[in-house]
Coordinates of C-alpha atoms in Angstrom, one line a residue:
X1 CA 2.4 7.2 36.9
X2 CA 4.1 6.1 34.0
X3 CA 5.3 8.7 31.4
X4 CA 3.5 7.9 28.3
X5 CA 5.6 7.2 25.0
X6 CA 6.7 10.6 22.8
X7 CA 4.8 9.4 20.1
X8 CA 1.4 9.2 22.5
X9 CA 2.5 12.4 24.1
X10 CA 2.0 14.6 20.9
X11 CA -0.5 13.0 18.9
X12 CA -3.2 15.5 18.0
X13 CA -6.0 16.3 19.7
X14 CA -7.5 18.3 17.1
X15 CA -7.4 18.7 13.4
X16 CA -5.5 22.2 13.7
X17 CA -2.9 20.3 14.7
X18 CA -2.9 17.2 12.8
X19 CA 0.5 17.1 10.4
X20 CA 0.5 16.0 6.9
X21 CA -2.3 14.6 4.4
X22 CA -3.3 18.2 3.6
X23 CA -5.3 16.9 0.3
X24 CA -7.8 14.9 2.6
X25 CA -7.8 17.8 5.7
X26 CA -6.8 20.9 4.5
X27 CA -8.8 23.6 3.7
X28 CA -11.8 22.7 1.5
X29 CA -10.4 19.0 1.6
X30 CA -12.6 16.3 1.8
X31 CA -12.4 14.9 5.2
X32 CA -11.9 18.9 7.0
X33 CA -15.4 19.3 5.0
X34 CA -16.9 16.0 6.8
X35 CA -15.6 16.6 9.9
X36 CA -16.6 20.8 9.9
X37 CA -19.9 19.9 8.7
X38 CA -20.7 16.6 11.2
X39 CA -21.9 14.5 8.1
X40 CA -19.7 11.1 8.7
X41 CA -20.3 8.5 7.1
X42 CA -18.0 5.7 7.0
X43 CA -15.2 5.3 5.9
X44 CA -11.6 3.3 5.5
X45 CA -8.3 5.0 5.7
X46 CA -5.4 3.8 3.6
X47 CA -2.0 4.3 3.9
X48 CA 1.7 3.1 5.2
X49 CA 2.4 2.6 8.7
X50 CA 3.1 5.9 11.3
X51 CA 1.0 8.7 9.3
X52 CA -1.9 9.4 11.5
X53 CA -4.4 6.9 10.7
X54 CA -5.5 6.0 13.8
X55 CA -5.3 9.6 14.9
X56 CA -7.6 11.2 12.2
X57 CA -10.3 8.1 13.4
X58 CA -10.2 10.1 16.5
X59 CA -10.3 13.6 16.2
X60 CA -13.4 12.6 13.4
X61 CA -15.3 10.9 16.3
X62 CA -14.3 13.6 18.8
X63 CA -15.2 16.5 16.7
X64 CA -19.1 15.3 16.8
X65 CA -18.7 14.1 20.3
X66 CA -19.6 10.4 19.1
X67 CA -19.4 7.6 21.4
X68 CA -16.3 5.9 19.6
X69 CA -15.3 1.9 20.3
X70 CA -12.2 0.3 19.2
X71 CA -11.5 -3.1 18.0
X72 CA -7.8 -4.0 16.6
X73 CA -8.3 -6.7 14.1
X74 CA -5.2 -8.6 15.4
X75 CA -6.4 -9.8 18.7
X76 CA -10.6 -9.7 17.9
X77 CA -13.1 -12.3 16.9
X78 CA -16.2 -12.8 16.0
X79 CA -17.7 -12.8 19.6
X80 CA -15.5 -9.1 20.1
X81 CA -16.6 -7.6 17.6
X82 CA -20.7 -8.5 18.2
X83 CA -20.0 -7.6 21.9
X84 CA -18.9 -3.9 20.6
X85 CA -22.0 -3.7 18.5
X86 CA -24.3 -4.2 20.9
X87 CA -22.6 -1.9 23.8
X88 CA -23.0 0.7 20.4
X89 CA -26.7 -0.2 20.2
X90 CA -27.1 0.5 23.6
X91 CA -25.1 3.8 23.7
X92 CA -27.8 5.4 21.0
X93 CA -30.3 7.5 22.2
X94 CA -33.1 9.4 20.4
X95 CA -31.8 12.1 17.5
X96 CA -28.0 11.0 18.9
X97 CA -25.4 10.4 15.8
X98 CA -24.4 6.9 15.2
X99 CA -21.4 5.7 17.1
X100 CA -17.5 5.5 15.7
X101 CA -16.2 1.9 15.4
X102 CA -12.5 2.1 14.8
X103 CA -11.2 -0.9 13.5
X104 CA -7.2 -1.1 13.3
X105 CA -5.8 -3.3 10.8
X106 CA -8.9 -4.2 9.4
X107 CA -7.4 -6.0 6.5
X108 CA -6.5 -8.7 9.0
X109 CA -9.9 -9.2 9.4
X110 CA -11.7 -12.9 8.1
X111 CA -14.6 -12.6 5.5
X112 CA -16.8 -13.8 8.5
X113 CA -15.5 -11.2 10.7
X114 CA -16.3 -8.7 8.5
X115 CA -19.6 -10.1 7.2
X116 CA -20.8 -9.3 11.3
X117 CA -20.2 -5.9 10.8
X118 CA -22.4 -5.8 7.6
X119 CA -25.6 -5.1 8.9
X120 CA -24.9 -2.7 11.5
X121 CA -23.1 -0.8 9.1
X122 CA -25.9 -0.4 6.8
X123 CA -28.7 0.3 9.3
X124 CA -26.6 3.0 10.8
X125 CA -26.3 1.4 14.2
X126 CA -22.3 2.8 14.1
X127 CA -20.4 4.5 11.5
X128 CA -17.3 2.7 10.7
X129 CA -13.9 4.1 10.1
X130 CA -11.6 1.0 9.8
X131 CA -7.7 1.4 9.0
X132 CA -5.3 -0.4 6.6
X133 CA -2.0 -0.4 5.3
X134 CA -3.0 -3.2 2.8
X135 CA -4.8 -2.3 -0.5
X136 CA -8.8 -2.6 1.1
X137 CA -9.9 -3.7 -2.9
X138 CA -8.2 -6.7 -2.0
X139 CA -8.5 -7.0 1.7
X140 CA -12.2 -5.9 2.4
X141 CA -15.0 -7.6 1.1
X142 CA -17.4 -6.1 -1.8
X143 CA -20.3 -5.9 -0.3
X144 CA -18.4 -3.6 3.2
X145 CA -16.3 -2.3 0.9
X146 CA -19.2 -0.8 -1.1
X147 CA -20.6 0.8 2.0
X148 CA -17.4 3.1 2.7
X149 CA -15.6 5.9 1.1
X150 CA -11.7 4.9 0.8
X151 CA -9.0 7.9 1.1
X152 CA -5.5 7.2 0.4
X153 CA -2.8 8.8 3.1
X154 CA 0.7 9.1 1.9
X155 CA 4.0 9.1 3.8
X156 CA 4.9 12.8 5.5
X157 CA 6.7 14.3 3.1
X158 CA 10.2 16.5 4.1
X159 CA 8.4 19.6 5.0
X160 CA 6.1 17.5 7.3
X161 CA 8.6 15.9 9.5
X162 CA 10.6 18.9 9.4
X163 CA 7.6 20.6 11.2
X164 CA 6.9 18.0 13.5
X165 CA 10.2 17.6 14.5
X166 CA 10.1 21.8 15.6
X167 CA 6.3 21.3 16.8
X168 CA 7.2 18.2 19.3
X169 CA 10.7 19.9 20.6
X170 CA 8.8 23.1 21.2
X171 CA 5.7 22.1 23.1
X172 CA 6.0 18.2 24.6
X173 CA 5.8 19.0 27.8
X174 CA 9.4 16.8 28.3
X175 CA 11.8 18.2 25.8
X176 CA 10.7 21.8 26.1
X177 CA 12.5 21.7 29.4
X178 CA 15.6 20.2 27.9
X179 CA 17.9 22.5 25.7
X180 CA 17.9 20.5 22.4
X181 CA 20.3 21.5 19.4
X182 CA 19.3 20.7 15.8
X183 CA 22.1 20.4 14.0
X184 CA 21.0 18.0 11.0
X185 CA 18.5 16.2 9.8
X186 CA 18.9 14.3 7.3
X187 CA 19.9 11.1 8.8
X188 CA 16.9 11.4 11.2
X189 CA 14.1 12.2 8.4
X190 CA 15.5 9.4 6.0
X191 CA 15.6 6.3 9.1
X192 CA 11.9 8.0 10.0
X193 CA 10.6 6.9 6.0
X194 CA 7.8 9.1 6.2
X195 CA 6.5 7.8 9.5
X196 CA 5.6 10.2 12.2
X197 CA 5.5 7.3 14.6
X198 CA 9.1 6.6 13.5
X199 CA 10.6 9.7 13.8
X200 CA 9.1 10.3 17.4
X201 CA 10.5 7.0 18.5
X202 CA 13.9 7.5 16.9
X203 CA 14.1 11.3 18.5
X204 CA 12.7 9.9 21.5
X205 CA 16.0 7.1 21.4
X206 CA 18.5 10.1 20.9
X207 CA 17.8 11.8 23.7
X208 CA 17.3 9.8 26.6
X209 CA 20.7 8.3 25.4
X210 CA 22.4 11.7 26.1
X211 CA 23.9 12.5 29.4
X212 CA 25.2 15.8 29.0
X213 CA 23.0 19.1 29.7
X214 CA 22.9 19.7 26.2
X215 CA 21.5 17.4 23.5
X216 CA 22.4 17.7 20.2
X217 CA 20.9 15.9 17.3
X218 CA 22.8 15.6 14.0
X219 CA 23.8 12.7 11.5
X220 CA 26.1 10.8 13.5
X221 CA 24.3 11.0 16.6
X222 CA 21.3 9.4 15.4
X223 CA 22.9 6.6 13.5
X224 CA 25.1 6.1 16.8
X225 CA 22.0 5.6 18.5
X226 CA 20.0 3.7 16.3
X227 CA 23.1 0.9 15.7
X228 CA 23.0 0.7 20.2
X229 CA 19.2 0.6 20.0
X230 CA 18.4 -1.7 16.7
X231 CA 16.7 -4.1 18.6
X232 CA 14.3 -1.5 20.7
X233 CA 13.9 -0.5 17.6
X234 CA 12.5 -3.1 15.6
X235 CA 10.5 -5.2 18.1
X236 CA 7.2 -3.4 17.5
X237 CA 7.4 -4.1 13.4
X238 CA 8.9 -0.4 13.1
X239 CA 11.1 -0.9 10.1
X240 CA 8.2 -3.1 8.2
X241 CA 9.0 -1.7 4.8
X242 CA 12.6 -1.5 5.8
X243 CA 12.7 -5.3 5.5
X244 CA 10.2 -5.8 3.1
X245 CA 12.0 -3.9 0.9
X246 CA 15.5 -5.9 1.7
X247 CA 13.0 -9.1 1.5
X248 CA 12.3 -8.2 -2.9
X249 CA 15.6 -6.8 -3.2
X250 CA 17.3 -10.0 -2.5
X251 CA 15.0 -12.1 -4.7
X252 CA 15.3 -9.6 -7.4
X253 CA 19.0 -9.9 -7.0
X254 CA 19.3 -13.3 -7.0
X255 CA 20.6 -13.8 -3.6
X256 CA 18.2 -16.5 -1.9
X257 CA 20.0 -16.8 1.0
X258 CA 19.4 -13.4 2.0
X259 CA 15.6 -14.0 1.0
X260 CA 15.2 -16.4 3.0
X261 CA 16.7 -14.8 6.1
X262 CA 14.7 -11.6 5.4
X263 CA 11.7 -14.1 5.3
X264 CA 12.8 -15.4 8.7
X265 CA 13.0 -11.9 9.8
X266 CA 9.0 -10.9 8.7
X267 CA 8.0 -14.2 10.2
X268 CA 9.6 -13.8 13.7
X269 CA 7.9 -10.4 13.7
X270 CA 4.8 -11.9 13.3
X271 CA 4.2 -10.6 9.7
X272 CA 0.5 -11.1 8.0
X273 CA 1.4 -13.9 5.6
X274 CA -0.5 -13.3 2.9
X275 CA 1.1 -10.0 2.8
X276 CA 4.4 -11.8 1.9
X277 CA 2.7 -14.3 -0.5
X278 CA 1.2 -11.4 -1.9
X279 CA 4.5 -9.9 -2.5
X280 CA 6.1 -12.9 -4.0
X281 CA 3.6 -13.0 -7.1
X282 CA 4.4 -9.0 -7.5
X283 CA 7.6 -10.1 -7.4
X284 CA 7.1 -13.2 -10.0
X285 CA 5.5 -10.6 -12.6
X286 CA 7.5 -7.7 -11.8
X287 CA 10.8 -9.0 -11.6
X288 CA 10.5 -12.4 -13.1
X289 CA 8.1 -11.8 -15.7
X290 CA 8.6 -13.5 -18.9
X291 CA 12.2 -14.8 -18.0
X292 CA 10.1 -17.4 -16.6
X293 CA 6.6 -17.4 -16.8
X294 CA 6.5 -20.6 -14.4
X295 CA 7.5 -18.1 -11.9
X296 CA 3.5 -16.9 -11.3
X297 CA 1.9 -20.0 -11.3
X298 CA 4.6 -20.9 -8.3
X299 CA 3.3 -17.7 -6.3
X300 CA 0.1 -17.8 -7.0
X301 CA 0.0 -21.1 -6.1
X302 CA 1.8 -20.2 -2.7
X303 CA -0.2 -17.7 -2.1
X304 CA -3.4 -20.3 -2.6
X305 CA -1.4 -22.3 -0.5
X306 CA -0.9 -19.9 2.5
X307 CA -4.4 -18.9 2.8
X308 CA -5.4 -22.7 3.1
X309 CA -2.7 -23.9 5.1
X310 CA -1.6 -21.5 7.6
X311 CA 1.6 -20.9 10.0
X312 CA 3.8 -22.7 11.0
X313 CA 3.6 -24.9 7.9
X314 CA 2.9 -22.3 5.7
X315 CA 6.6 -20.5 6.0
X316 CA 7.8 -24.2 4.3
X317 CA 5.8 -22.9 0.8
X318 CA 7.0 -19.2 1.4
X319 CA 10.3 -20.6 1.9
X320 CA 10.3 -22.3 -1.5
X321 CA 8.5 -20.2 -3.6
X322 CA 11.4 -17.4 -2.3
X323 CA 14.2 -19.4 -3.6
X324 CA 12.8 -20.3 -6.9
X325 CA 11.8 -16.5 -7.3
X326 CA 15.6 -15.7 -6.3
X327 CA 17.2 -18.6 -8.9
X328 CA 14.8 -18.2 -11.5
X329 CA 16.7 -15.8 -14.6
X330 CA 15.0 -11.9 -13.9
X331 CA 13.5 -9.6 -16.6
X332 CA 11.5 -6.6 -15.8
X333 CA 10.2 -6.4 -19.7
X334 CA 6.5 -6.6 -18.5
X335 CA 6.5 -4.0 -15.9
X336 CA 8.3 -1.3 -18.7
X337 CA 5.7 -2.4 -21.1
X338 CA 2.5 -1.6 -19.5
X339 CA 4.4 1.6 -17.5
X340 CA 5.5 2.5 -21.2
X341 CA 1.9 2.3 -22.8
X342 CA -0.2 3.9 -19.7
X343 CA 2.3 6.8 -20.3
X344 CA 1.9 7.1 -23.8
X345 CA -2.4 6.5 -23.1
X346 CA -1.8 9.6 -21.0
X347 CA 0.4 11.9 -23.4
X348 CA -1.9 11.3 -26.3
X349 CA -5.5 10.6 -24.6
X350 CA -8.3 8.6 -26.0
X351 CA -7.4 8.0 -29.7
X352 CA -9.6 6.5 -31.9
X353 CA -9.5 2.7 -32.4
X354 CA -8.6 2.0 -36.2
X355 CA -12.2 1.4 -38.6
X356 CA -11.2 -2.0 -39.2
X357 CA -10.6 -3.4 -35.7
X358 CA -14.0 -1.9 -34.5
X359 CA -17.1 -4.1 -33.2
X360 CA -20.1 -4.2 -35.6
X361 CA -23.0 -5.2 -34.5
X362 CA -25.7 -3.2 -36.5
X363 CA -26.1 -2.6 -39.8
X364 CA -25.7 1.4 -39.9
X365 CA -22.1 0.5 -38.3
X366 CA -21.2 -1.7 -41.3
X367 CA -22.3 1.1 -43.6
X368 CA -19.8 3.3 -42.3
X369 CA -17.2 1.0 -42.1
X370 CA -16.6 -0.4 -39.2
X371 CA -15.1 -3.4 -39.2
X372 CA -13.9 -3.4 -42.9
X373 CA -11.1 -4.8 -44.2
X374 CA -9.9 -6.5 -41.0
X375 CA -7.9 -9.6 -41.5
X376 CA -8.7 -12.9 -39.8
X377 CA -5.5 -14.1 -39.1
X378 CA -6.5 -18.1 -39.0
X379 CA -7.3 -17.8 -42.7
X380 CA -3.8 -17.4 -43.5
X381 CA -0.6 -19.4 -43.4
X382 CA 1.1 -19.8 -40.2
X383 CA -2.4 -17.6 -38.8
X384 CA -0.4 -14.6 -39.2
X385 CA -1.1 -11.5 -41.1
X386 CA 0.5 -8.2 -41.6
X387 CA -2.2 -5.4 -40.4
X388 CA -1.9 -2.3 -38.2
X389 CA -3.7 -3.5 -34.6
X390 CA -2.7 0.8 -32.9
X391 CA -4.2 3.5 -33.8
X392 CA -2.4 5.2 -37.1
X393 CA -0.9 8.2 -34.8
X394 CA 1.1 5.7 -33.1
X395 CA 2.0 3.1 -34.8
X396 CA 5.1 1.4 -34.9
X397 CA 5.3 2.3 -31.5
X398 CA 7.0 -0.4 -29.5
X399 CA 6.1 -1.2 -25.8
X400 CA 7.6 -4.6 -25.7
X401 CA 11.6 -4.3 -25.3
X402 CA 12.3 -8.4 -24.1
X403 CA 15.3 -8.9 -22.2
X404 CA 18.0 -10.9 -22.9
X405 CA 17.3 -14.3 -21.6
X406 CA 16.3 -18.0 -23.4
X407 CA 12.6 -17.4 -23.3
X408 CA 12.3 -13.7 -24.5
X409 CA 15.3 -14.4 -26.7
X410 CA 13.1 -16.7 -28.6
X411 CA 9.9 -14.1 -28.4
X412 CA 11.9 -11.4 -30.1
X413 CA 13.2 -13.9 -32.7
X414 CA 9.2 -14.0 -33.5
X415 CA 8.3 -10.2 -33.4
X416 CA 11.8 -9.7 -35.5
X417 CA 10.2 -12.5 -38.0
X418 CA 6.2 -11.6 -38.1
X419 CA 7.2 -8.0 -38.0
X420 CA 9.7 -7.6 -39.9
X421 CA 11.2 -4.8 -38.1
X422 CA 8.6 -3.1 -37.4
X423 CA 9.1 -3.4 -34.0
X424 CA 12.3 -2.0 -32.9

């Protein structure tokens, strides 16, 4: 028999010991409470690739000795995931707890897919733990959506890897017979980004490349490795955010040849589509922004475009919609606005909106004032008038800093001339 993979070799059995996402299964967390307690109810798991999704789907349905099926939203249909539902009504018995239907990658799910899973959701025939890397407000339909508790796992942090790193070299029942030296590991936790999965697969490439008795892992050694084994290591969508991140760096730089070849990269991989269209408009606001405000009517429209369409023609629209994004003049002016005010919002909490802006509707909120005073700005010339729209502990506070480019060049020309200075 086959030895399995490291990363199946150590994956938990139990939530003692499960690694990482202590705020949803640490003591007195959340999902520890569920799963001590037996009251599951369903829910959808959230997070980046490699940090125990799948895992912590299957010590919950093993902790209440549930019957739990599986269904990975790439490779099912319709007719799969009915099939499942009905082996799930068959499994109940009297006073038994409903069953656990995993479903990987459920964002990759249709709204017809999911609308079969509606019903037995909500009369309880199996509990539902689905798993996503994609935002589910976007990805899952209300109505689903509604019916499940969402908790958000993060990347392992340092201390994480760190003690998976000493947890896996100590007990796999492999390495623990091979005398392994940890010399550094800096090299190994930074090319692992937070991924368990990663880091398992990367140690895992280090040492069977090692001939000696003794196996040392530092800096060099893993990038040695890693540079031999680049293509082992990629072909299962491993270094996802790796390229993804190249993929917006390039447009945001301006370099659209190297978009466009990061493109080609995602879509040999098999990448979800709409999770690069998706992109491309964060990209067209974010990056883009008021530079060129054509820039989001173009993704938007791609992305429109991509969910109607579909592959292969569909990379033709990605394809332009990546070099427009890449020659269109950049300015980030939105994104420091909004980050600017929500920080602000936060330091100085809910202040009170000025008398004269305020709504009113009844006559006891005209008697105190509300609404007095306030200017109608198309009763005067140029429909422009000079009144205080923040509240008075803030004002003249400016959020808006354009960039320098034709378009916002011309918008702080306005401010600078309505204004007068205020805005600085």
């Amino acid at each position: 028999m086959a030895l399995q993979p490291l990363a199946e070799r150590m994956r938990p059995k139990k939530l003692d010991d499960y690694i990482g996402q202590q705020h949803l299964v640490g003591q007195g967390a959340v999902l520890r409470n569920m799963i001590e307690t037996g009251r599951i109810h369903s829910i959808i798991l959230w997070g980046p690739p490699g940090v125990g999704k799948t895992t912590l789907a299957k010590i919950i349905a093993s902790s209440g000795n549930r019957a739990m099926f599986t269904l990975s939203a790439v490779n099912s249909g319709v007719k799969d995931v009915r099939d499942v539902l009905e082996k799930a009504q068959r499994s109940q018995f009297f006073n038994t707890p409903s069953p656990i239907l995993f479903i990987d990658e459920i964002h990759r799910f249709n709204k017809s897919q999911q609308d079969s899973l509606l019903a037995a959701v909500e009369q309880g025939i199996v509990t539902l733990i689905g798993a996503t890397t994609e935002n589910p407000s976007f990805e899952v339909i209300s109505p689903l959506l509604s019916r499940c508790e969402v908790y958000v796992l993060k990347s392992l942090e340092k201390e994480d890897l760190d003690k998976l790193l000493t947890h896996t070299i100590e007990n796999d029942v492999e390495l623990k017979k091979m005398n392994i030296k940890v010399e550094e590991t800096s090299a190994l936790f930074r090319q692992s980004g937070g991924d368990a999965r990663k880091l398992l697969n990367i140690l895992e490439i280090v040492i069977n490349a090692e001939t000696s008795d003794q196996v040392v892992i530092n800096d060099e050694t893993v990038m040695q490795r890693l540079q031999k084994n680049l293509a082992m290591y990629d072909k299962n969508g491993e270094m996802h955010y790796d390229i993804i991140s190249a993929f917006i760096k390039s447009i945001r730089g301006s370099d659209a040849n190297a978009a466009v070849y990061w493109l080609a990269r995602m879509l040999a991989g098999g990448e979800d589509l709409k999770f690069i269209a998706r992109r491309l408009v964060i990209s067209a606001s974010e990056d883009i922004g008021l530079a060129n405000p054509n820039a989001m009517l173009l993704a938007n429209a791609c992305f429109n475009a991509v969910n109607t369409v579909g592959y292969p023609e569909s990379r033709i629209m990605l394809s332009e919609t990546v070099i427009y994004l890449a020659n269109s003049p950049k300015s980030n002016s939105a994104y420091n606005a909004i980050n600017a005010a929500m920080q602000l919002v936060e330091q100085t909490g809910d202040l009170p909106v000025p008398l004269h802006l305020r709504n009113a509707p009844t006559k006891l909120m005209k008697q105190l004032g509300y609404g007095k005073d306030y200017k109608y700005s198309h009763d005067y010339p140029g429909h422009f008038v000079d009144q205080e729209f923040l509240p008075d502990q803030i004002k003249g506070t400016s959020f808006y800093q354009p960039c320098d480019n034709p378009a916002e060049n011309k918008a702080k020309e306005t401010i600078n001339r309505l204004w007068n200075g205020k805005y600085k």
